[in-house]
PDB file of C-alpha atoms (C1' of nucleotides) in Angstrom:
ATOM      1  CA  MET I   1     -28.980 -17.458   6.721  1.00 69.00           C
ATOM      2  CA  GLN I   2     -27.902 -14.128   8.061  1.00 73.00           C
ATOM      3  CA  ALA I   3     -28.299 -10.654   6.611  1.00 79.00           C
ATOM      4  CA  LYS I   4     -25.181  -9.345   4.926  1.00 84.00           C
ATOM      5  CA  LEU I   5     -23.057  -6.954   6.911  1.00 93.00           C
ATOM      6  CA  SER I   6     -23.048  -3.426   5.501  1.00 96.00           C
ATOM      7  CA  LEU I   7     -19.785  -1.640   4.899  1.00 98.00           C
ATOM      8  CA  ASN I   8     -20.730   0.935   7.519  1.00 98.00           C
ATOM      9  CA  SER I   9     -21.445  -1.739  10.117  1.00 97.00           C
ATOM     10  CA  LEU I  10     -18.180  -3.436   9.243  1.00 98.00           C
ATOM     11  CA  PHE I  11     -16.337  -0.198   9.917  1.00 98.00           C
ATOM     12  CA  ASP I  12     -18.037   0.148  13.300  1.00 98.00           C
ATOM     13  CA  LEU I  13     -17.127  -3.411  14.243  1.00 97.00           C
ATOM     14  CA  LEU I  14     -13.485  -2.985  13.273  1.00 98.00           C
ATOM     15  CA  PHE I  15     -13.177   0.405  14.903  1.00 98.00           C
ATOM     16  CA  LYS I  16     -14.727  -0.813  18.134  1.00 98.00           C
ATOM     17  CA  SER I  17     -12.224  -3.642  18.411  1.00 97.00           C
ATOM     18  CA  TYR I  18      -9.059  -1.946  17.145  1.00 97.00           C
ATOM     19  CA  GLY I  19      -9.574   1.799  17.616  1.00 98.00           C
ATOM     20  CA  HIS I  20      -7.601   4.578  15.903  1.00 98.00           C
ATOM     21  CA  GLN I  21      -4.802   3.228  13.718  1.00 98.00           C
ATOM     22  CA  GLY I  22      -2.791   6.407  13.197  1.00 97.00           C
ATOM     23  CA  TRP I  23      -1.907   5.809   9.557  1.00 98.00           C
ATOM     24  CA  TRP I  24       0.222   6.593   7.551  1.00 98.00           C
ATOM     25  CA  PRO I  25       3.216   6.204   9.914  1.00 97.00           C
ATOM     26  CA  ILE I  26       5.689   9.109   9.918  1.00 96.00           C
ATOM     27  CA  LEU I  27       8.961   7.650  11.049  1.00 92.00           C
ATOM     28  CA  LEU I  28      11.957   9.527   9.750  1.00 85.00           C
ATOM     29  CA  ALA I  29      10.981  13.061   8.889  1.00 77.00           C
ATOM     30  CA  ARG I  30      12.177  15.839  11.160  1.00 76.00           C
ATOM     31  CA  LEU I  31       9.749  16.394  14.002  1.00 80.00           C
ATOM     32  CA  SER I  32       9.425  18.777  16.906  1.00 81.00           C
ATOM     33  CA  LYS I  33      10.088  17.326  20.360  1.00 82.00           C
ATOM     34  CA  GLN I  34       6.405  17.294  21.264  1.00 81.00           C
ATOM     35  CA  GLU I  35       5.591  15.422  18.071  1.00 79.00           C
ATOM     36  CA  GLN I  36       8.315  12.850  18.627  1.00 79.00           C
ATOM     37  CA  HIS I  37       6.860  12.168  22.021  1.00 75.00           C
ATOM     38  CA  LYS I  38       3.410  11.652  20.553  1.00 81.00           C
ATOM     39  CA  LEU I  39       4.407   9.193  17.846  1.00 87.00           C
ATOM     40  CA  LEU I  40       4.409   5.474  18.492  1.00 90.00           C
ATOM     41  CA  ASN I  41       6.711   3.940  15.924  1.00 92.00           C
ATOM     42  CA  GLY I  42       5.551   6.642  13.574  1.00 95.00           C
ATOM     43  CA  TYR I  43       1.836   6.006  14.103  1.00 96.00           C
ATOM     44  CA  HIS I  44      -0.255   8.950  15.243  1.00 96.00           C
ATOM     45  CA  PRO I  45      -3.653   7.624  16.368  1.00 96.00           C
ATOM     46  CA  GLY I  46      -6.438  10.168  16.286  1.00 96.00           C
ATOM     47  CA  ASP I  47      -4.293  12.847  14.647  1.00 96.00           C
ATOM     48  CA  TYR I  48      -5.188  13.360  10.994  1.00 97.00           C
ATOM     49  CA  LYS I  49      -2.993  16.390  10.440  1.00 96.00           C
ATOM     50  CA  TYR I  50      -0.075  14.484   8.960  1.00 96.00           C
ATOM     51  CA  PRO I  51       1.750  14.993   6.666  1.00 97.00           C
ATOM     52  CA  LYS I  52       2.675  18.432   7.951  1.00 95.00           C
ATOM     53  CA  ASN I  53       5.372  19.321   5.416  1.00 96.00           C
ATOM     54  CA  LYS I  54       6.889  18.279   2.110  1.00 97.00           C
ATOM     55  CA  GLU I  55       9.406  16.023   3.768  1.00 97.00           C
ATOM     56  CA  GLN I  56       6.612  14.008   5.358  1.00 97.00           C
ATOM     57  CA  ILE I  57       4.772  13.850   2.035  1.00 98.00           C
ATOM     58  CA  LEU I  58       7.929  12.387   0.528  1.00 98.00           C
ATOM     59  CA  GLU I  59       8.208   9.805   3.282  1.00 98.00           C
ATOM     60  CA  ILE I  60       4.652   8.592   2.628  1.00 98.00           C
ATOM     61  CA  CYS I  61       5.212   8.427  -1.126  1.00 98.00           C
ATOM     62  CA  LEU I  62       8.448   6.476  -0.718  1.00 98.00           C
ATOM     63  CA  GLY I  63       6.802   4.118   1.759  1.00 98.00           C
ATOM     64  CA  ALA I  64       3.851   3.558  -0.550  1.00 98.00           C
ATOM     65  CA  VAL I  65       6.142   2.339  -3.332  1.00 98.00           C
ATOM     66  CA  LEU I  66       8.499   0.421  -1.078  1.00 98.00           C
ATOM     67  CA  THR I  67       5.720  -1.523   0.647  1.00 98.00           C
ATOM     68  CA  GLN I  68       4.370  -2.993  -2.595  1.00 98.00           C
ATOM     69  CA  ASN I  69       3.993  -6.687  -1.787  1.00 98.00           C
ATOM     70  CA  THR I  70       6.546  -6.193   0.968  1.00 98.00           C
ATOM     71  CA  ASN I  71       6.584  -6.475   4.737  1.00 97.00           C
ATOM     72  CA  TRP I  72       6.527  -3.085   6.473  1.00 97.00           C
ATOM     73  CA  LYS I  73       9.563  -3.989   8.570  1.00 97.00           C
ATOM     74  CA  ASN I  74      11.622  -4.309   5.420  1.00 98.00           C
ATOM     75  CA  VAL I  75      10.318  -0.941   4.287  1.00 98.00           C
ATOM     76  CA  ILE I  76      11.527   0.681   7.497  1.00 97.00           C
ATOM     77  CA  LEU I  77      15.015  -0.728   6.903  1.00 98.00           C
ATOM     78  CA  ALA I  78      15.002   0.737   3.401  1.00 98.00           C
ATOM     79  CA  LEU I  79      13.784   4.151   4.580  1.00 98.00           C
ATOM     80  CA  GLN I  80      16.439   4.257   7.287  1.00 97.00           C
ATOM     81  CA  SER I  81      19.056   3.272   4.757  1.00 98.00           C
ATOM     82  CA  LEU I  82      17.974   6.117   2.465  1.00 98.00           C
ATOM     83  CA  LYS I  83      18.219   8.538   5.368  1.00 97.00           C
ATOM     84  CA  ARG I  84      21.695   7.313   6.351  1.00 97.00           C
ATOM     85  CA  SER I  85      22.847   7.636   2.747  1.00 98.00           C
ATOM     86  CA  LYS I  86      21.598  11.235   2.598  1.00 97.00           C
ATOM     87  CA  MET I  87      19.086  10.250  -0.063  1.00 98.00           C
ATOM     88  CA  PHE I  88      15.986  11.175   1.867  1.00 97.00           C
ATOM     89  CA  SER I  89      15.116  14.283  -0.118  1.00 98.00           C
ATOM     90  CA  TYR I  90      13.573  15.248  -3.436  1.00 98.00           C
ATOM     91  CA  GLU I  91      16.806  16.725  -4.748  1.00 98.00           C
ATOM     92  CA  SER I  92      19.087  13.846  -3.882  1.00 98.00           C
ATOM     93  CA  ILE I  93      16.679  11.259  -5.259  1.00 98.00           C
ATOM     94  CA  LEU I  94      16.599  13.127  -8.557  1.00 98.00           C
ATOM     95  CA  HIS I  95      20.359  13.591  -8.700  1.00 98.00           C
ATOM     96  CA  THR I  96      21.601  10.246  -7.446  1.00 98.00           C
ATOM     97  CA  GLU I  97      22.227   7.381  -9.856  1.00 98.00           C
ATOM     98  CA  VAL I  98      19.391   4.870  -9.819  1.00 98.00           C
ATOM     99  CA  GLU I  99      21.847   2.066  -9.136  1.00 98.00           C
ATOM    100  CA  LYS I 100      22.834   3.795  -5.928  1.00 98.00           C
ATOM    101  CA  ILE I 101      19.214   4.284  -4.898  1.00 98.00           C
ATOM    102  CA  ALA I 102      18.517   0.647  -5.696  1.00 98.00           C
ATOM    103  CA  LEU I 103      21.346  -0.443  -3.446  1.00 98.00           C
ATOM    104  CA  ALA I 104      20.041   1.719  -0.603  1.00 98.00           C
ATOM    105  CA  ILE I 105      16.542   0.242  -0.754  1.00 98.00           C
ATOM    106  CA  LYS I 106      17.701  -3.340  -1.235  1.00 98.00           C
ATOM    107  CA  SER I 107      16.014  -4.589   1.925  1.00 98.00           C
ATOM    108  CA  ALA I 108      12.558  -3.793   0.552  1.00 98.00           C
ATOM    109  CA  GLY I 109      12.940  -6.207  -2.367  1.00 98.00           C
ATOM    110  CA  TYR I 110      12.288  -5.575  -6.086  1.00 98.00           C
ATOM    111  CA  TYR I 111      14.864  -2.872  -5.581  1.00 98.00           C
ATOM    112  CA  ASN I 112      15.739  -2.267  -9.226  1.00 98.00           C
ATOM    113  CA  GLN I 113      12.130  -1.660 -10.221  1.00 98.00           C
ATOM    114  CA  LYS I 114      11.301   0.337  -7.116  1.00 98.00           C
ATOM    115  CA  ALA I 115      14.311   2.614  -7.547  1.00 98.00           C
ATOM    116  CA  GLN I 116      13.088   3.521 -11.037  1.00 98.00           C
ATOM    117  CA  THR I 117       9.542   4.010  -9.816  1.00 98.00           C
ATOM    118  CA  ILE I 118      10.708   6.294  -7.016  1.00 98.00           C
ATOM    119  CA  ARG I 119      12.651   8.402  -9.518  1.00 98.00           C
ATOM    120  CA  ARG I 120       9.611   8.757 -11.760  1.00 98.00           C
ATOM    121  CA  LEU I 121       7.297   9.534  -8.841  1.00 98.00           C
ATOM    122  CA  VAL I 122       9.577  12.190  -7.357  1.00 98.00           C
ATOM    123  CA  THR I 123       9.989  13.713 -10.813  1.00 98.00           C
ATOM    124  CA  PHE I 124       6.214  13.972 -11.073  1.00 98.00           C
ATOM    125  CA  LEU I 125       5.950  15.570  -7.650  1.00 98.00           C
ATOM    126  CA  GLN I 126       8.587  18.166  -8.391  1.00 98.00           C
ATOM    127  CA  LYS I 127       7.626  19.009 -11.950  1.00 98.00           C
ATOM    128  CA  ILE I 128       3.840  18.705 -11.852  1.00 98.00           C
ATOM    129  CA  TYR I 129       2.254  18.152  -8.445  1.00 98.00           C
ATOM    130  CA  PHE I 130       3.876  20.889  -6.342  1.00 98.00           C
ATOM    131  CA  PRO I 131       4.226  23.641  -8.975  1.00 98.00           C
ATOM    132  CA  ARG I 132       0.579  23.403 -10.001  1.00 97.00           C
ATOM    133  CA  THR I 133      -1.497  26.315  -8.759  1.00 93.00           C
ATOM    134  CA  LYS I 134      -5.091  25.298  -9.462  1.00 92.00           C
ATOM    135  CA  ASN I 135      -6.760  22.565  -7.485  1.00 93.00           C
ATOM    136  CA  VAL I 136      -7.036  19.430  -9.567  1.00 97.00           C
ATOM    137  CA  GLU I 137      -9.896  16.985  -9.387  1.00 98.00           C
ATOM    138  CA  THR I 138      -9.017  13.798  -7.523  1.00 98.00           C
ATOM    139  CA  SER I 139      -9.866  11.506 -10.430  1.00 98.00           C
ATOM    140  CA  ILE I 140      -7.544  13.457 -12.715  1.00 98.00           C
ATOM    141  CA  LEU I 141      -4.748  13.424 -10.175  1.00 98.00           C
ATOM    142  CA  ARG I 142      -5.296   9.689  -9.807  1.00 98.00           C
ATOM    143  CA  ASN I 143      -4.968   9.136 -13.547  1.00 98.00           C
ATOM    144  CA  GLU I 144      -1.749  11.123 -13.571  1.00 98.00           C
ATOM    145  CA  LEU I 145      -0.329   8.886 -10.863  1.00 98.00           C
ATOM    146  CA  LEU I 146      -1.445   5.767 -12.731  1.00 98.00           C
ATOM    147  CA  GLU I 147       0.439   6.924 -15.819  1.00 98.00           C
ATOM    148  CA  ILE I 148       3.665   6.596 -13.852  1.00 98.00           C
ATOM    149  CA  LYS I 149       5.206   3.202 -14.532  1.00 98.00           C
ATOM    150  CA  GLY I 150       5.369   1.245 -11.294  1.00 98.00           C
ATOM    151  CA  ILE I 151       2.424   3.037  -9.688  1.00 98.00           C
ATOM    152  CA  GLY I 152      -0.677   0.840  -9.802  1.00 98.00           C
ATOM    153  CA  PRO I 153      -4.137   1.450  -8.337  1.00 98.00           C
ATOM    154  CA  GLU I 154      -3.332   0.614  -4.722  1.00 98.00           C
ATOM    155  CA  THR I 155      -0.172   2.676  -4.572  1.00 98.00           C
ATOM    156  CA  ALA I 156      -1.909   5.596  -6.275  1.00 98.00           C
ATOM    157  CA  ASP I 157      -4.800   5.459  -3.830  1.00 98.00           C
ATOM    158  CA  CYS I 158      -2.441   5.257  -0.826  1.00 98.00           C
ATOM    159  CA  ILE I 159      -0.642   8.363  -2.028  1.00 98.00           C
ATOM    160  CA  LEU I 160      -3.914  10.173  -2.699  1.00 98.00           C
ATOM    161  CA  LEU I 161      -5.421   9.238   0.648  1.00 98.00           C
ATOM    162  CA  TYR I 162      -2.498   9.560   3.029  1.00 98.00           C
ATOM    163  CA  ALA I 163      -0.078  11.973   1.338  1.00 98.00           C
ATOM    164  CA  PHE I 164      -2.517  14.218  -0.542  1.00 98.00           C
ATOM    165  CA  HIS I 165      -5.576  14.023   1.759  1.00 98.00           C
ATOM    166  CA  ARG I 166      -7.976  12.984  -0.987  1.00 98.00           C
ATOM    167  CA  CYS I 167     -10.916  10.688  -0.248  1.00 98.00           C
ATOM    168  CA  SER I 168      -9.783   7.857  -2.473  1.00 98.00           C
ATOM    169  CA  PHE I 169     -10.466   4.437  -1.014  1.00 98.00           C
ATOM    170  CA  VAL I 170      -7.549   2.009  -0.929  1.00 98.00           C
ATOM    171  CA  VAL I 171      -8.228  -1.609  -1.850  1.00 98.00           C
ATOM    172  CA  ASP I 172      -5.633  -4.239  -1.042  1.00 98.00           C
ATOM    173  CA  ALA I 173      -5.414  -8.030  -0.879  1.00 98.00           C
ATOM    174  CA  TYR I 174      -6.776  -8.083   2.679  1.00 98.00           C
ATOM    175  CA  THR I 175      -9.763  -5.950   1.699  1.00 98.00           C
ATOM    176  CA  ARG I 176     -10.630  -8.396  -1.042  1.00 97.00           C
ATOM    177  CA  ARG I 177     -10.230 -11.447   1.196  1.00 97.00           C
ATOM    178  CA  ILE I 178     -12.281 -10.010   4.031  1.00 97.00           C
ATOM    179  CA  LEU I 179     -15.133  -8.782   1.833  1.00 97.00           C
ATOM    180  CA  THR I 180     -15.178 -12.083  -0.028  1.00 96.00           C
ATOM    181  CA  ALA I 181     -15.357 -14.045   3.211  1.00 95.00           C
ATOM    182  CA  LEU I 182     -18.223 -11.845   4.380  1.00 95.00           C
ATOM    183  CA  ASP I 183     -19.977 -12.430   1.069  1.00 94.00           C
ATOM    184  CA  ILE I 184     -20.122  -8.692   0.440  1.00 95.00           C
ATOM    185  CA  ILE I 185     -18.422  -8.977  -2.941  1.00 96.00           C
ATOM    186  CA  ASP I 186     -17.985 -11.722  -5.524  1.00 94.00           C
ATOM    187  CA  VAL I 187     -14.522 -13.165  -6.019  1.00 92.00           C
ATOM    188  CA  ASP I 188     -14.298 -11.750  -9.534  1.00 94.00           C
ATOM    189  CA  PHE I 189     -14.865  -8.110  -8.581  1.00 97.00           C
ATOM    190  CA  THR I 190     -12.237  -5.814 -10.060  1.00 97.00           C
ATOM    191  CA  TYR I 191     -10.200  -3.335  -8.059  1.00 98.00           C
ATOM    192  CA  ASP I 192     -12.322  -0.445  -9.273  1.00 98.00           C
ATOM    193  CA  GLN I 193     -15.581  -2.238  -8.515  1.00 98.00           C
ATOM    194  CA  ILE I 194     -14.543  -2.817  -4.910  1.00 98.00           C
ATOM    195  CA  LYS I 195     -13.314   0.761  -4.577  1.00 98.00           C
ATOM    196  CA  GLU I 196     -16.614   2.029  -5.962  1.00 98.00           C
ATOM    197  CA  ARG I 197     -18.612  -0.051  -3.531  1.00 98.00           C
ATOM    198  CA  PHE I 198     -16.880   1.685  -0.632  1.00 98.00           C
ATOM    199  CA  GLU I 199     -17.036   5.156  -2.117  1.00 98.00           C
ATOM    200  CA  GLU I 200     -20.749   5.011  -2.926  1.00 98.00           C
ATOM    201  CA  THR I 201     -21.540   3.763   0.589  1.00 98.00           C
ATOM    202  CA  LEU I 202     -19.309   5.714   2.957  1.00 98.00           C
ATOM    203  CA  VAL I 203     -19.598   9.343   3.928  1.00 98.00           C
ATOM    204  CA  GLU I 204     -16.872  11.318   2.222  1.00 98.00           C
ATOM    205  CA  ASP I 205     -14.742  11.798   5.293  1.00 98.00           C
ATOM    206  CA  LEU I 206     -10.969  11.665   5.240  1.00 98.00           C
ATOM    207  CA  GLY I 207     -10.722  10.197   8.733  1.00 98.00           C
ATOM    208  CA  VAL I 208     -13.121   7.381   7.892  1.00 98.00           C
ATOM    209  CA  PHE I 209     -11.307   6.544   4.659  1.00 98.00           C
ATOM    210  CA  GLN I 210      -7.911   6.588   6.348  1.00 98.00           C
ATOM    211  CA  GLU I 211      -9.005   4.510   9.323  1.00 98.00           C
ATOM    212  CA  TYR I 212     -11.006   2.029   7.288  1.00 98.00           C
ATOM    213  CA  HIS I 213      -8.147   0.874   5.103  1.00 98.00           C
ATOM    214  CA  ALA I 214      -5.771   0.712   8.069  1.00 98.00           C
ATOM    215  CA  LEU I 215      -8.336  -1.271  10.073  1.00 98.00           C
ATOM    216  CA  LEU I 216      -8.780  -3.755   7.238  1.00 98.00           C
ATOM    217  CA  VAL I 217      -5.022  -4.274   7.094  1.00 98.00           C
ATOM    218  CA  GLU I 218      -4.822  -4.760  10.845  1.00 98.00           C
ATOM    219  CA  HIS I 219      -7.660  -7.248  10.846  1.00 98.00           C
ATOM    220  CA  GLY I 220      -6.308  -8.890   7.710  1.00 98.00           C
ATOM    221  CA  LYS I 221      -2.936  -9.450   9.352  1.00 97.00           C
ATOM    222  CA  ASN I 222      -4.675 -11.118  12.273  1.00 96.00           C
ATOM    223  CA  HIS I 223      -6.996 -13.474  10.417  1.00 96.00           C
ATOM    224  CA  TYR I 224      -6.554 -13.315   6.626  1.00 97.00           C
ATOM    225  CA  SER I 225      -2.870 -13.940   6.183  1.00 96.00           C
ATOM    226  CA  LYS I 226      -2.765 -17.711   6.081  1.00 91.00           C
ATOM    227  CA  LYS I 227      -5.088 -20.060   4.274  1.00 89.00           C
ATOM    228  CA  PRO I 228      -7.799 -20.906   4.828  1.00 92.00           C
ATOM    229  CA  TYR I 229      -8.574 -17.219   5.195  1.00 94.00           C
ATOM    230  CA  GLY I 230     -10.889 -16.078   7.953  1.00 92.00           C
ATOM    231  CA  ILE I 231     -10.633 -19.169  10.094  1.00 90.00           C
ATOM    232  CA  ASN I 232     -10.956 -18.145  13.751  1.00 89.00           C
ATOM    233  CA  ASP I 233     -12.324 -14.770  12.749  1.00 93.00           C
ATOM    234  CA  GLN I 234     -15.108 -14.663  15.289  1.00 88.00           C
ATOM    235  CA  LEU I 235     -15.362 -10.884  15.014  1.00 87.00           C
ATOM    236  CA  LEU I 236     -16.694 -10.946  11.470  1.00 83.00           C
ATOM    237  CA  ASN I 237     -17.819 -14.551  11.344  1.00 78.00           C
ATOM    238  CA  PRO I 238     -20.085 -15.190  14.345  1.00 70.00           C
ATOM    239  CA  LYS I 239     -21.141 -18.535  12.922  1.00 61.00           C
ATOM    240  CA  LEU I 240     -17.781 -20.100  13.703  1.00 53.00           C
TER     241      LEU I 240
ATOM    242  C1'  DA P   1      12.542 -24.484   5.363  1.00 92.98           C
ATOM    243  C1'  DA P   2       8.597 -23.121   2.928  1.00 92.98           C
ATOM    244  C1'  DC P   3       5.663 -19.429   2.907  1.00 92.98           C
ATOM    245  C1'  DC P   4       4.331 -14.723   3.167  1.00 92.98           C
ATOM    246  C1'  DA P   5       4.389  -9.599   2.618  1.00 92.98           C
ATOM    247  C1'  DG P   6       0.105  -2.913   3.208  1.00 92.98           C
ATOM    248  C1'  DG P   7       1.682  -4.967  -5.924  1.00 92.98           C
ATOM    249  C1'  DA P   8       2.765  -3.947 -10.666  1.00 92.98           C
ATOM    250  C1'  DC P   9       4.036  -5.082 -15.253  1.00 92.98           C
ATOM    251  C1'  DG P  10       4.953  -7.833 -19.507  1.00 92.98           C
ATOM    252  C1'  DT P  11       3.657 -11.607 -22.140  1.00 92.98           C
ATOM    253  C1'  DG P  12       0.998 -14.966 -24.786  1.00 92.98           C
ATOM    254  C1'  DA P  13      -3.348 -16.927 -25.693  1.00 92.98           C
TER     255       DA P  13
ATOM    256  C1'  DT B   1      -9.362  -9.367 -21.323  1.00 92.98           C
ATOM    257  C1'  DC B   2      -6.801 -12.519 -18.385  1.00 92.98           C
ATOM    258  C1'  DA B   3      -4.059 -16.084 -16.297  1.00 92.98           C
ATOM    259  C1'  DC B   4       0.693 -16.604 -15.443  1.00 92.98           C
ATOM    260  C1'  DG B   5       5.646 -15.607 -14.800  1.00 92.98           C
ATOM    261  C1'  DT B   6       8.853 -12.190 -12.975  1.00 92.98           C
ATOM    262  C1'  DC B   7      10.717  -9.022  -9.822  1.00 92.98           C
ATOM    263  C1'  DA B   8      13.620 -10.042  -4.435  1.00 92.98           C
ATOM    264  C1'  DT B   9      14.480  -9.244   0.460  1.00 92.98           C
ATOM    265  C1'  DG B  10      13.823 -10.451   5.270  1.00 92.98           C
ATOM    266  C1'  DG B  11      10.487 -12.348   8.940  1.00 92.98           C
ATOM    267  C1'  DT B  12       8.075 -16.190  10.847  1.00 92.98           C
TER     268       DT B  12
END
DNA sequence: AACCAGGACGTGA
DNA sequence: TCACGTCATGGT
């Protein structure tokens, strides 16, 4: 019987083997030449200064909705399609018919629902998020996002963490599988319970929060995608 | 050719 | 509350 791995030790292990992840990728927004050169497929390892403008905030928000239960490659196709169709802006998304948006994001799947969600999200950004002068508490901002139909906990936390630079931990299917395999959480833990476990343990540091979720996804893709989960995961499961 | 993907929502029990 | 069906394309 071995002692349980702490969440801080788990971070160290993952970071040592995978390094900086450079999330959230910025792929399509206008960039200076030096920035373009720095980006690897939109990833910007070690640079936490993104998003640098409203256009990049929009790209992250769109990506967060589009990637719901969807392969990132399909999301890229949808983002590129939006750009080609001149729909990659707050104004055009608000003024284009939803059917037309849906068609443009077809490759990302669930396109009818996601087109509606994107409309509602962009409406929120324009009418409430950007105009607001006083700094709002993260938990309140989170609740506002959750009120938007089509935005659930993971999408809200992705937007908070990567687009709005709030320390809100993102929990996804990989996170649950990995922590379950490591016996850190019980299988019946809720989303909020898992999120809380991270937030009460980690230092409140944006870089750590951003890297940690990205690292879990990277490791999850490698070892927790196919059942039985965690087989051949010698990094986290030395007993194998 | 199944199975999976960086989920969320509506429904009935 | 909660298990279960639905939404849907493209990659492997």
